[in-house]
Amino acid sequence: MRRVSLVNSVVTRLAAGFCLGGVVLSLCLGVLEYRQSTRRAGDSTAPHMALVAHQLQDEIKPLIATVELDAIQTALQKATHDQRIMAARYTAPHGDQVTAGNWPTDTKVHLWKLGISTAEAHSVDLTRPTVLSSPFLVNEQTHTISVVVNGPHVLRETRQELVQELVTQWLLLGVLTLAGLIALRSWFSGPLGRIARLARDDATANAFNQAGVEIGGEFGDLASAVGRMLRRIDEVTDQLRQREQAFGNLFEFAPAAIICVGPDGRICEANRRAADLFAVNDASQLLGVPILDYIAEHDRSPFRHRIDRLTVDDVTSCDLQMLVNEATISVAMEMASVQDEQGNLIQVRISLVDVTESKWLMAKLDEHQRLLDLVINHMSDAILLIDDKQNIVTANTRLCRMLNAKSEALVGTRYSPAEFWARLEPLDPTAMERRVEQLLAQGEVGGQAQFDTRDGSFRFEVIPVCDEMDKPIAQLWVVQEITAQVRGRRVMEQQTAQLRAMRQLGRKL
C-alpha cells in the first residue's frame, strides 16, 4: 500500500489547523484588544488631562495676584514633564500669554473647552493633538489654562503595551498548542497510526477486528468497520472465484460442444466436447483455426448472415452442415454475442450439437409415419386414436368420411364421446352415450359395443395401447360398419320364424 506523505497526514493537517486557528484567533483578539485599549486610553486620558488643568489652575491662581510670570512659566514647565502633554499655556484676560513647550501650529488640532464649574470627561481623539482649554474666574475676570494633549504619543504607548500583551498571549497560546499536540499525539495519532499501519501492511479482517477491540472508542469502531468491510470483500471474492470456477467447469465440461469465435473469424476458445466433435486430440489444436474451414461451402453464406444478425439479436440459431475429416455432419448451432461496454461485438459463443443421427432417425420416423398413415387411411374400418389426456391423436380417412369431417379439424381436439359420436345420429342416443362413456372409463381392459344409427349398424371395439412398462398411454377405437351382416341376420331370423310357424301349422292340420 502507498505510504501517506507527511503533508497529507491527518495529524499534520490537524496540527496545522490548530496553529492556523490559533494565529487567526490571536489576530482577532489582538485587533479587538487594540480597539478596546485605544478606547480605554482615550477615555482615561480625558479626565486625567482635565485634572492636570485644574491643578494648574490651583497653582497659578495665587501667582496671578502677584503677577509672577516666571513662577507661572515654572508651573507650566512642570506640567510639560508629562510626555502626554506637548505644551501648556496661560492666557490673561487682557490677552497676555505664557507658553511652555512646543505649541502646535497645525490647524488640524482638536479644541476641547472645559466648563468653569465642572470637569467634564470626554474621549480624546488620539489620532491628532487636542487642545484642552480650561477657563476660570479670578476677581470676576476670566483666565484660561490651555493644555495640548499629545494623542499620537498616547496611541504609540498603547500600541507598545498591546504588542507586549500579544507576545505574552502568543507565548501562552504556543505552550497550549504544544500541549494540545502532545495530547493529540497520545490520544489520536497512536490509534490512527496503528490503523494506517494495518492498512499499509494489507492486514486481514481478523487483525482489524482485534485492533478494534484493543483500541476501543471511535477509532475502534473504525477498525471494526474496516474489518467487516474486508470480510465482506473476502466473501464476495470467494463467491466470484467459485462462480468463475463454476463457469469454467460449465464451459469445459458442458454436454454440448462450445467454441468462441473472435472478430477475425478464428476460434479462440473451445471445450473438450468441441475437440470430440471436430475429431482432434486436444481442444488447443482448434485455437486460431478459421471456423469457415469446417463449414460446408453452401452454408457459409447463411452462417455469415446469422453472425450479422447478432448485432440486432442477442441469440440466434441455425442448422448447418460441417466438414469433419472429409465427412459431412449436420450440426445445430446456438449463437450468442459477447459485447464490450460500448456495445461492440467482440466474440461469438457458439454451441454445436451433432444432429446427423437425429436427422436420419427423423427421416426414418417420417417414412414410417407416412407408411403407417398410408396403411391406416386405406383400412376399411374407421380408426380413432386417443391419448391418456383425452386428446385426439389421429383419425383415418374412413372415420372422417363417416363423420363428414376433416382430419385436421379433429386431430388435437378434446375427445368428448357423447358429442363426438352424436354425428352418427344413433337411434337410442341415451344408451349410446352411456355405453361409450363406459368404454372410455375402462380403457385399461377395452371392450365392445354395437349401436344402430339412422344410416346403419356399427360395432365399436376399444383396444388399450400400452408402453414398454405395460402402462396404458392411449386408446384405439375401431369402428366397423356391420349393416349388411345385421340385415342378413335379421332376414334369416325372419325366415326361420316363418318356417317354424309353417311347421306348427302343418302339425295342426
Short mmCIF file of C-alpha atoms in Angstrom, two decimals:
data_model
loop_
_atom_site.label_atom_id
_atom_site.label_comp_id
_atom_site.label_asym_id
_atom_site.label_seq_id
_atom_site.Cartn_x
_atom_site.Cartn_y
_atom_site.Cartn_z
CA MET A 1 0.00 0.00 0.00
CA ARG A 2 1.26 3.54 -0.80
CA ARG A 3 2.70 5.38 2.20
CA VAL A 4 0.93 8.60 3.16
CA SER A 5 3.18 11.66 2.86
CA LEU A 6 3.70 13.99 5.79
CA VAL A 7 1.79 16.79 4.06
CA ASN A 8 -1.26 14.56 3.54
CA SER A 9 -1.13 13.15 7.07
CA VAL A 10 -4.25 13.70 9.17
CA VAL A 11 -2.16 14.54 12.23
CA THR A 12 -0.20 17.14 10.26
CA ARG A 13 -3.39 18.66 8.98
CA LEU A 14 -4.88 18.82 12.45
CA ALA A 15 -1.71 20.38 13.85
CA ALA A 16 -1.65 22.92 11.02
CA GLY A 17 -5.32 23.59 11.68
CA PHE A 18 -4.62 24.16 15.37
CA CYS A 19 -1.74 26.53 14.61
CA LEU A 20 -3.61 28.42 11.92
CA GLY A 21 -6.67 28.64 14.14
CA GLY A 22 -4.54 29.93 16.99
CA VAL A 23 -2.93 32.56 14.78
CA VAL A 24 -6.27 33.71 13.42
CA LEU A 25 -7.76 33.73 16.89
CA SER A 26 -4.84 35.70 18.32
CA LEU A 27 -5.02 38.21 15.46
CA CYS A 28 -8.73 38.68 16.04
CA LEU A 29 -8.17 39.06 19.78
CA GLY A 30 -5.29 41.50 19.06
CA VAL A 31 -7.47 43.68 16.86
CA LEU A 32 -10.26 43.59 19.44
CA GLU A 33 -7.80 44.35 22.26
CA TYR A 34 -6.26 47.19 20.22
CA ARG A 35 -9.64 48.81 19.72
CA GLN A 36 -10.58 48.37 23.33
CA SER A 37 -7.16 49.66 24.52
CA THR A 38 -7.41 52.69 22.24
CA ARG A 39 -10.90 53.39 23.53
CA ARG A 40 -9.79 52.96 27.13
CA ALA A 41 -6.71 55.15 26.54
CA GLY A 42 -8.87 57.90 25.07
CA ASP A 43 -11.42 57.61 27.89
CA SER A 44 -8.74 57.62 30.63
CA THR A 45 -6.66 60.45 29.13
CA ALA A 46 -9.51 62.96 29.08
CA PRO A 47 -10.25 63.10 32.88
CA HIS A 48 -6.54 62.97 33.67
CA MET A 49 -5.83 65.98 31.46
CA ALA A 50 -8.80 67.78 32.95
CA LEU A 51 -7.41 67.05 36.41
CA VAL A 52 -4.00 68.39 35.34
CA ALA A 53 -5.64 71.58 34.03
CA HIS A 54 -7.45 72.11 37.36
CA GLN A 55 -4.26 71.50 39.27
CA LEU A 56 -2.55 74.17 37.15
CA GLN A 57 -5.42 76.48 37.93
CA ASP A 58 -4.91 75.92 41.64
CA GLU A 59 -1.16 76.58 41.32
CA ILE A 60 -1.49 79.67 39.11
CA LYS A 61 -4.32 81.41 41.00
CA PRO A 62 -2.02 82.60 43.87
CA LEU A 63 0.56 83.73 41.31
CA ILE A 64 -1.89 85.87 39.33
CA ALA A 65 -2.33 88.34 42.15
CA THR A 66 1.44 88.93 42.44
CA VAL A 67 1.90 88.77 38.64
CA GLU A 68 4.87 86.46 38.91
CA LEU A 69 5.29 85.38 35.28
CA ASP A 70 8.43 83.34 35.99
CA ALA A 71 6.58 81.29 38.55
CA ILE A 72 3.74 80.78 36.11
CA GLN A 73 6.29 79.66 33.48
CA THR A 74 7.81 77.23 36.00
CA ALA A 75 4.40 75.75 36.84
CA LEU A 76 3.63 75.26 33.17
CA GLN A 77 7.06 73.65 32.64
CA LYS A 78 6.28 71.10 35.37
CA ALA A 79 3.12 70.11 33.53
CA THR A 80 5.02 69.50 30.29
CA HIS A 81 7.24 66.96 32.01
CA ASP A 82 4.44 64.53 31.32
CA GLN A 83 5.11 63.18 27.78
CA ARG A 84 1.38 63.10 27.10
CA ILE A 85 1.38 66.94 27.30
CA MET A 86 3.07 68.69 24.38
CA ALA A 87 2.63 72.27 25.69
CA ALA A 88 0.82 74.36 28.29
CA ARG A 89 -0.33 77.99 28.05
CA TYR A 90 -1.70 80.61 30.40
CA THR A 91 -3.85 83.38 28.85
CA ALA A 92 -4.61 86.50 30.86
CA PRO A 93 -7.87 88.45 30.47
CA HIS A 94 -6.14 91.23 28.57
CA GLY A 95 -4.56 88.71 26.11
CA ASP A 96 -1.09 88.20 27.51
CA GLN A 97 0.11 84.59 27.20
CA VAL A 98 2.74 82.47 28.92
CA THR A 99 3.64 79.28 27.00
CA ALA A 100 5.70 76.25 27.96
CA GLY A 101 6.58 73.52 25.49
CA ASN A 102 6.06 73.29 21.73
CA TRP A 103 2.71 74.76 20.91
CA PRO A 104 1.34 73.17 17.68
CA THR A 105 0.90 75.37 14.68
CA ASP A 106 -1.14 72.79 12.73
CA THR A 107 -4.67 73.87 12.08
CA LYS A 108 -5.90 70.22 12.40
CA VAL A 109 -5.92 70.47 16.16
CA HIS A 110 -8.98 69.48 18.10
CA LEU A 111 -10.17 72.12 20.60
CA TRP A 112 -11.88 70.96 23.77
CA LYS A 113 -13.16 73.59 26.17
CA LEU A 114 -13.93 72.62 29.75
CA GLY A 115 -16.63 74.25 31.76
CA ILE A 116 -15.81 76.67 34.53
CA SER A 117 -17.61 74.83 37.27
CA THR A 118 -17.33 71.20 36.12
CA ALA A 119 -14.64 68.93 34.79
CA GLU A 120 -16.43 67.07 32.01
CA ALA A 121 -14.94 63.72 30.91
CA HIS A 122 -14.94 63.06 27.23
CA SER A 123 -12.94 60.76 24.96
CA VAL A 124 -9.81 62.29 23.48
CA ASP A 125 -9.08 61.77 19.78
CA LEU A 126 -5.66 60.10 19.84
CA THR A 127 -5.01 60.45 16.11
CA ARG A 128 -4.18 64.18 16.44
CA PRO A 129 -3.22 66.71 19.14
CA THR A 130 -6.06 68.02 21.30
CA VAL A 131 -6.07 71.49 22.94
CA LEU A 132 -7.76 71.26 26.31
CA SER A 133 -8.95 74.75 27.30
CA SER A 134 -9.97 75.31 30.95
CA PRO A 135 -11.23 78.84 31.81
CA PHE A 136 -11.54 80.02 35.44
CA LEU A 137 -12.52 83.25 37.21
CA VAL A 138 -10.25 85.39 39.37
CA ASN A 139 -11.63 88.71 40.70
CA GLU A 140 -14.53 88.47 38.23
CA GLN A 141 -12.05 88.16 35.35
CA THR A 142 -11.70 85.11 33.06
CA HIS A 143 -8.33 83.48 32.90
CA THR A 144 -7.58 80.42 30.73
CA ILE A 145 -5.26 77.44 31.13
CA SER A 146 -4.70 75.51 27.87
CA VAL A 147 -3.04 72.09 27.68
CA VAL A 148 -2.10 70.33 24.40
CA VAL A 149 -2.63 66.58 24.72
CA ASN A 150 -0.19 64.55 22.56
CA GLY A 151 -2.67 61.98 21.22
CA PRO A 152 -0.24 60.18 18.81
CA HIS A 153 2.21 59.65 21.68
CA VAL A 154 -0.52 58.12 23.82
CA LEU A 155 -1.50 55.93 20.86
CA ARG A 156 2.11 54.75 20.41
CA GLU A 157 2.38 53.84 24.08
CA THR A 158 -0.90 51.98 23.83
CA ARG A 159 0.40 50.03 20.82
CA GLN A 160 3.60 49.13 22.62
CA GLU A 161 1.67 47.85 25.62
CA LEU A 162 -0.64 45.92 23.28
CA VAL A 163 2.32 44.32 21.48
CA GLN A 164 3.76 43.20 24.82
CA GLU A 165 0.38 41.71 25.80
CA LEU A 166 0.05 39.96 22.41
CA VAL A 167 3.54 38.50 22.72
CA THR A 168 2.59 37.14 26.12
CA GLN A 169 -0.68 35.75 24.73
CA TRP A 170 1.05 34.15 21.74
CA LEU A 171 3.63 32.57 24.03
CA LEU A 172 0.87 31.16 26.20
CA LEU A 173 -1.07 30.05 23.12
CA GLY A 174 2.03 28.35 21.73
CA VAL A 175 2.52 26.48 25.00
CA LEU A 176 -1.13 25.42 24.98
CA THR A 177 -0.89 24.37 21.33
CA LEU A 178 2.21 22.32 22.04
CA ALA A 179 0.47 20.67 24.98
CA GLY A 180 -2.59 20.03 22.78
CA LEU A 181 -0.45 18.48 20.06
CA ILE A 182 1.25 16.24 22.61
CA ALA A 183 -2.16 15.17 23.92
CA LEU A 184 -3.36 14.73 20.34
CA ARG A 185 -0.43 12.52 19.57
CA SER A 186 -1.08 10.29 22.56
CA TRP A 187 -4.86 10.18 22.03
CA PHE A 188 -5.26 10.44 18.28
CA SER A 189 -2.03 9.69 16.49
CA GLY A 190 -1.44 6.33 18.19
CA PRO A 191 -4.72 4.59 17.27
CA LEU A 192 -4.84 6.20 13.84
CA GLY A 193 -1.21 5.28 13.18
CA ARG A 194 -1.95 1.67 14.10
CA ILE A 195 -4.90 1.57 11.72
CA ALA A 196 -2.75 3.18 8.99
CA ARG A 197 -0.01 0.57 9.54
CA LEU A 198 -2.55 -2.24 9.27
CA ALA A 199 -3.82 -0.71 6.04
CA ARG A 200 -0.28 -0.36 4.62
CA ASP A 201 0.51 -3.97 5.54
CA ASP A 202 -2.72 -5.24 3.87
CA ALA A 203 -3.80 -6.83 7.14
CA THR A 204 -6.63 -9.33 7.32
CA ALA A 205 -10.12 -8.72 8.64
CA ASN A 206 -9.27 -10.54 11.89
CA ALA A 207 -6.35 -8.16 12.52
CA PHE A 208 -8.62 -5.13 12.12
CA ASN A 209 -11.24 -6.70 14.41
CA GLN A 210 -8.58 -7.39 17.05
CA ALA A 211 -7.33 -3.80 16.75
CA GLY A 212 -10.91 -2.54 17.13
CA VAL A 213 -11.33 -4.49 20.37
CA GLU A 214 -8.00 -3.26 21.75
CA ILE A 215 -8.30 0.38 20.69
CA GLY A 216 -11.95 0.97 21.60
CA GLY A 217 -13.83 4.21 21.13
CA GLU A 218 -14.46 5.78 17.73
CA PHE A 219 -11.17 4.54 16.30
CA GLY A 220 -12.05 1.04 17.49
CA ASP A 221 -15.38 1.34 15.66
CA LEU A 222 -13.48 2.48 12.56
CA ALA A 223 -11.14 -0.51 12.73
CA SER A 224 -14.08 -2.89 13.29
CA ALA A 225 -15.93 -1.35 10.33
CA VAL A 226 -12.85 -1.82 8.14
CA GLY A 227 -12.62 -5.44 9.35
CA ARG A 228 -16.28 -6.07 8.48
CA MET A 229 -15.79 -4.47 5.10
CA LEU A 230 -12.74 -6.64 4.40
CA ARG A 231 -14.67 -9.74 5.49
CA ARG A 232 -17.50 -8.89 3.10
CA ILE A 233 -14.96 -8.26 0.35
CA ASP A 234 -13.35 -11.64 1.05
CA GLU A 235 -16.75 -13.33 0.97
CA VAL A 236 -17.66 -11.65 -2.31
CA THR A 237 -14.24 -12.54 -3.72
CA ASP A 238 -14.73 -16.17 -2.73
CA GLN A 239 -18.17 -16.18 -4.33
CA LEU A 240 -16.79 -14.64 -7.51
CA ARG A 241 -13.94 -17.14 -7.52
CA GLN A 242 -16.38 -20.01 -7.06
CA ARG A 243 -18.64 -18.66 -9.79
CA GLU A 244 -15.68 -18.23 -12.10
CA GLN A 245 -14.61 -21.79 -11.40
CA ALA A 246 -18.18 -23.00 -11.88
CA PHE A 247 -18.46 -21.14 -15.18
CA GLY A 248 -15.10 -22.52 -16.26
CA ASN A 249 -16.19 -26.07 -15.38
CA LEU A 250 -19.53 -25.48 -17.07
CA PHE A 251 -17.75 -24.37 -20.22
CA GLU A 252 -15.18 -27.13 -20.11
CA PHE A 253 -17.49 -30.00 -19.15
CA ALA A 254 -20.65 -28.83 -20.89
CA PRO A 255 -22.67 -31.63 -22.56
CA ALA A 256 -22.55 -29.70 -25.84
CA ALA A 257 -19.59 -28.56 -27.90
CA ILE A 258 -18.88 -24.85 -27.27
CA ILE A 259 -16.45 -22.63 -29.15
CA CYS A 260 -15.74 -18.89 -29.16
CA VAL A 261 -15.04 -17.08 -32.42
CA GLY A 262 -13.19 -13.76 -32.44
CA PRO A 263 -13.70 -10.77 -34.74
CA ASP A 264 -11.26 -12.27 -37.25
CA GLY A 265 -13.39 -15.41 -37.62
CA ARG A 266 -10.87 -17.67 -35.84
CA ILE A 267 -11.60 -19.97 -32.93
CA CYS A 268 -10.23 -18.50 -29.69
CA GLU A 269 -11.75 -20.90 -27.13
CA ALA A 270 -13.01 -24.49 -27.27
CA ASN A 271 -14.03 -27.14 -24.75
CA ARG A 272 -13.48 -30.90 -24.74
CA ARG A 273 -16.77 -31.65 -26.45
CA ALA A 274 -15.70 -29.39 -29.31
CA ALA A 275 -12.48 -31.39 -29.64
CA ASP A 276 -14.55 -34.60 -29.88
CA LEU A 277 -16.89 -33.03 -32.42
CA PHE A 278 -14.07 -31.81 -34.66
CA ALA A 279 -12.16 -35.09 -34.19
CA VAL A 280 -8.97 -33.62 -32.71
CA ASN A 281 -6.90 -34.90 -29.80
CA ASP A 282 -6.86 -31.66 -27.82
CA ALA A 283 -9.03 -28.55 -27.84
CA SER A 284 -5.92 -26.39 -28.13
CA GLN A 285 -5.47 -27.65 -31.70
CA LEU A 286 -8.64 -25.74 -32.68
CA LEU A 287 -7.33 -22.38 -31.43
CA GLY A 288 -6.55 -19.98 -34.28
CA VAL A 289 -8.31 -22.12 -36.93
CA PRO A 290 -10.88 -20.23 -39.09
CA ILE A 291 -14.37 -21.52 -38.39
CA LEU A 292 -15.29 -21.25 -42.07
CA ASP A 293 -12.83 -24.06 -42.85
CA TYR A 294 -15.22 -26.51 -41.16
CA ILE A 295 -18.46 -25.17 -42.65
CA ALA A 296 -19.74 -26.54 -45.96
CA GLU A 297 -19.47 -24.20 -48.92
CA HIS A 298 -23.21 -23.83 -49.46
CA ASP A 299 -23.82 -22.98 -45.75
CA ARG A 300 -21.15 -20.29 -45.34
CA SER A 301 -23.41 -17.50 -46.56
CA PRO A 302 -26.23 -18.38 -44.09
CA PHE A 303 -23.62 -18.63 -41.33
CA ARG A 304 -22.36 -15.10 -42.08
CA HIS A 305 -25.95 -13.87 -42.17
CA ARG A 306 -26.56 -15.31 -38.69
CA ILE A 307 -23.40 -13.62 -37.41
CA ASP A 308 -24.63 -10.30 -38.78
CA ARG A 309 -27.98 -10.84 -37.06
CA LEU A 310 -26.20 -10.83 -33.68
CA THR A 311 -25.84 -7.06 -33.93
CA VAL A 312 -29.64 -6.90 -33.63
CA ASP A 313 -30.49 -10.09 -31.70
CA ASP A 314 -28.53 -11.36 -28.72
CA VAL A 315 -29.15 -15.01 -29.59
CA THR A 316 -29.78 -16.75 -32.88
CA SER A 317 -29.78 -20.36 -34.13
CA CYS A 318 -29.39 -22.27 -37.37
CA ASP A 319 -28.76 -25.76 -38.77
CA LEU A 320 -25.66 -26.18 -40.93
CA GLN A 321 -23.56 -28.88 -42.45
CA MET A 322 -19.91 -29.11 -41.45
CA LEU A 323 -16.92 -30.98 -42.90
CA VAL A 324 -15.01 -33.06 -40.36
CA ASN A 325 -12.32 -35.47 -41.58
CA GLU A 326 -13.79 -35.38 -45.09
CA ALA A 327 -17.18 -36.40 -43.67
CA THR A 328 -20.29 -34.23 -43.69
CA ILE A 329 -22.24 -33.89 -40.46
CA SER A 330 -25.35 -31.90 -39.62
CA VAL A 331 -24.95 -29.50 -36.70
CA ALA A 332 -27.48 -27.39 -34.79
CA MET A 333 -25.89 -24.09 -33.74
CA GLU A 334 -26.90 -21.67 -30.99
CA MET A 335 -25.04 -18.35 -31.27
CA ALA A 336 -24.76 -15.72 -28.52
CA SER A 337 -22.98 -12.37 -28.77
CA VAL A 338 -20.33 -11.12 -26.33
CA GLN A 339 -20.14 -7.32 -26.32
CA ASP A 340 -17.90 -4.75 -24.70
CA GLU A 341 -19.01 -1.73 -22.67
CA GLN A 342 -19.68 0.27 -25.83
CA GLY A 343 -21.90 -2.47 -27.25
CA ASN A 344 -19.42 -3.60 -29.91
CA LEU A 345 -19.36 -7.29 -30.83
CA ILE A 346 -16.05 -8.77 -29.66
CA GLN A 347 -16.81 -12.51 -29.59
CA VAL A 348 -19.42 -15.02 -30.64
CA ARG A 349 -20.11 -18.04 -28.46
CA ILE A 350 -21.38 -20.99 -30.48
CA SER A 351 -22.95 -24.12 -29.05
CA LEU A 352 -22.84 -27.05 -31.52
CA VAL A 353 -24.85 -30.25 -31.34
CA ASP A 354 -24.33 -33.09 -33.81
CA VAL A 355 -27.80 -33.85 -35.19
CA THR A 356 -26.71 -36.11 -38.04
CA GLU A 357 -28.09 -39.26 -36.46
CA SER A 358 -31.14 -37.40 -35.18
CA LYS A 359 -31.95 -36.17 -38.67
CA TRP A 360 -31.51 -39.68 -40.04
CA LEU A 361 -33.81 -41.06 -37.35
CA MET A 362 -36.33 -38.30 -38.00
CA ALA A 363 -36.28 -39.11 -41.69
CA LYS A 364 -36.82 -42.81 -40.92
CA LEU A 365 -39.58 -41.92 -38.50
CA ASP A 366 -41.25 -39.69 -41.08
CA GLU A 367 -41.03 -42.54 -43.58
CA HIS A 368 -42.56 -45.00 -41.12
CA GLN A 369 -45.21 -42.47 -40.21
CA ARG A 370 -46.03 -41.96 -43.84
CA LEU A 371 -46.33 -45.74 -44.38
CA LEU A 372 -48.42 -46.10 -41.25
CA ASP A 373 -50.73 -43.27 -42.30
CA LEU A 374 -50.99 -44.90 -45.72
CA VAL A 375 -51.97 -48.22 -44.16
CA ILE A 376 -54.37 -46.65 -41.70
CA ASN A 377 -56.04 -44.45 -44.29
CA HIS A 378 -56.60 -47.44 -46.61
CA MET A 379 -58.19 -49.62 -43.97
CA SER A 380 -61.86 -50.38 -44.39
CA ASP A 381 -62.59 -49.82 -40.69
CA ALA A 382 -62.73 -46.38 -39.03
CA ILE A 383 -59.83 -45.84 -36.60
CA LEU A 384 -59.56 -43.21 -33.84
CA LEU A 385 -56.52 -42.89 -31.50
CA ILE A 386 -56.92 -41.03 -28.19
CA ASP A 387 -54.06 -40.28 -25.76
CA ASP A 388 -54.17 -40.52 -21.97
CA LYS A 389 -55.16 -36.83 -21.72
CA GLN A 390 -58.34 -37.43 -23.76
CA ASN A 391 -56.98 -35.64 -26.84
CA ILE A 392 -57.44 -36.99 -30.37
CA VAL A 393 -54.10 -38.09 -31.81
CA THR A 394 -55.14 -39.34 -35.24
CA ALA A 395 -58.23 -40.24 -37.27
CA ASN A 396 -58.11 -42.11 -40.59
CA THR A 397 -59.89 -41.29 -43.81
CA ARG A 398 -62.68 -43.82 -43.24
CA LEU A 399 -63.65 -42.21 -39.95
CA CYS A 400 -63.54 -38.70 -41.41
CA ARG A 401 -65.76 -39.81 -44.27
CA MET A 402 -68.14 -41.49 -41.83
CA LEU A 403 -68.43 -38.34 -39.69
CA ASN A 404 -68.28 -35.97 -42.67
CA ALA A 405 -65.31 -34.09 -41.11
CA LYS A 406 -61.68 -33.32 -41.93
CA SER A 407 -58.74 -34.95 -40.18
CA GLU A 408 -57.08 -31.58 -39.49
CA ALA A 409 -60.20 -30.42 -37.66
CA LEU A 410 -60.24 -33.49 -35.42
CA VAL A 411 -56.55 -34.00 -34.53
CA GLY A 412 -55.55 -32.21 -31.31
CA THR A 413 -59.10 -31.51 -30.11
CA ARG A 414 -60.62 -32.69 -26.85
CA TYR A 415 -62.42 -36.05 -27.13
CA SER A 416 -65.97 -35.99 -25.78
CA PRO A 417 -67.65 -39.34 -26.64
CA ALA A 418 -71.22 -38.09 -26.41
CA GLU A 419 -70.65 -35.12 -28.72
CA PHE A 420 -68.21 -36.93 -31.00
CA TRP A 421 -70.42 -39.90 -31.91
CA ALA A 422 -73.63 -37.89 -31.96
CA ARG A 423 -72.83 -37.14 -35.61
CA LEU A 424 -73.81 -40.73 -36.47
CA GLU A 425 -77.40 -39.95 -35.33
CA PRO A 426 -77.95 -43.05 -33.14
CA LEU A 427 -81.44 -44.40 -32.74
CA ASP A 428 -81.04 -44.53 -28.95
CA PRO A 429 -78.75 -41.59 -28.08
CA THR A 430 -79.02 -42.08 -24.31
CA ALA A 431 -77.94 -45.70 -24.39
CA MET A 432 -75.11 -44.97 -26.81
CA GLU A 433 -73.82 -42.05 -24.72
CA ARG A 434 -73.85 -44.13 -21.54
CA ARG A 435 -72.07 -47.04 -23.24
CA VAL A 436 -69.27 -45.01 -24.92
CA GLU A 437 -68.59 -43.21 -21.61
CA GLN A 438 -68.27 -46.62 -20.01
CA LEU A 439 -65.86 -47.79 -22.73
CA LEU A 440 -63.76 -44.65 -22.25
CA ALA A 441 -63.60 -45.18 -18.48
CA GLN A 442 -62.43 -48.80 -18.75
CA GLY A 443 -59.56 -48.00 -21.08
CA GLU A 444 -57.18 -50.46 -19.41
CA VAL A 445 -59.27 -53.55 -20.37
CA GLY A 446 -61.05 -52.38 -23.51
CA GLY A 447 -64.45 -53.59 -24.64
CA GLN A 448 -67.00 -53.88 -27.46
CA ALA A 449 -70.39 -52.37 -28.22
CA GLN A 450 -72.88 -52.32 -31.08
CA PHE A 451 -75.14 -49.43 -31.98
CA ASP A 452 -77.84 -48.83 -34.56
CA THR A 453 -77.90 -45.47 -36.29
CA ARG A 454 -80.02 -43.83 -38.91
CA ASP A 455 -77.64 -44.92 -41.67
CA GLY A 456 -76.79 -48.39 -40.41
CA SER A 457 -75.29 -50.52 -37.65
CA PHE A 458 -71.76 -50.17 -36.25
CA ARG A 459 -69.57 -52.25 -33.95
CA PHE A 460 -67.27 -50.32 -31.59
CA GLU A 461 -64.16 -52.00 -30.24
CA VAL A 462 -61.83 -50.23 -27.79
CA ILE A 463 -58.26 -51.53 -27.57
CA PRO A 464 -55.80 -50.20 -24.90
CA VAL A 465 -52.33 -49.09 -26.10
CA CYS A 466 -49.55 -49.64 -23.54
CA ASP A 467 -45.91 -48.63 -23.31
CA GLU A 468 -42.93 -50.84 -22.51
CA MET A 469 -43.93 -50.94 -18.84
CA ASP A 470 -47.48 -52.09 -19.72
CA LYS A 471 -48.84 -48.74 -18.69
CA PRO A 472 -51.85 -47.57 -20.77
CA ILE A 473 -50.94 -44.46 -22.71
CA ALA A 474 -53.71 -44.34 -25.33
CA GLN A 475 -56.93 -45.93 -26.58
CA LEU A 476 -57.57 -47.21 -30.09
CA TRP A 477 -61.20 -47.05 -31.16
CA VAL A 478 -62.04 -49.30 -34.13
CA VAL A 479 -65.46 -48.72 -35.68
CA GLN A 480 -66.72 -51.33 -38.16
CA GLU A 481 -69.88 -50.97 -40.18
CA ILE A 482 -71.95 -54.20 -39.92
CA THR A 483 -75.16 -53.03 -41.55
CA ALA A 484 -75.21 -55.91 -44.13
CA GLN A 485 -74.47 -58.57 -41.52
CA VAL A 486 -77.21 -57.24 -39.23
CA ARG A 487 -79.70 -57.12 -42.06
CA GLY A 488 -78.80 -60.66 -43.23
CA ARG A 489 -79.09 -61.98 -39.71
CA ARG A 490 -82.44 -60.33 -39.29
CA VAL A 491 -83.73 -61.80 -42.64
CA MET A 492 -82.53 -65.24 -41.60
CA GLU A 493 -84.24 -64.86 -38.24
CA GLN A 494 -87.46 -63.87 -40.01
CA GLN A 495 -87.26 -66.82 -42.40
CA THR A 496 -86.52 -69.17 -39.50
CA ALA A 497 -89.52 -67.80 -37.62
CA GLN A 498 -91.73 -68.23 -40.72
CA LEU A 499 -90.53 -71.82 -41.23
CA ARG A 500 -91.22 -72.64 -37.58
CA ALA A 501 -94.69 -71.16 -37.85
CA MET A 502 -95.41 -73.23 -41.02
CA ARG A 503 -94.23 -76.39 -39.25
CA GLN A 504 -96.56 -75.71 -36.35
CA LEU A 505 -99.44 -75.02 -38.74
CA GLY A 506 -98.70 -78.29 -40.62
CA ARG A 507 -98.85 -80.29 -37.40
CA LYS A 508 -102.16 -78.75 -36.51
CA LEU A 509 -103.63 -79.56 -39.94
#
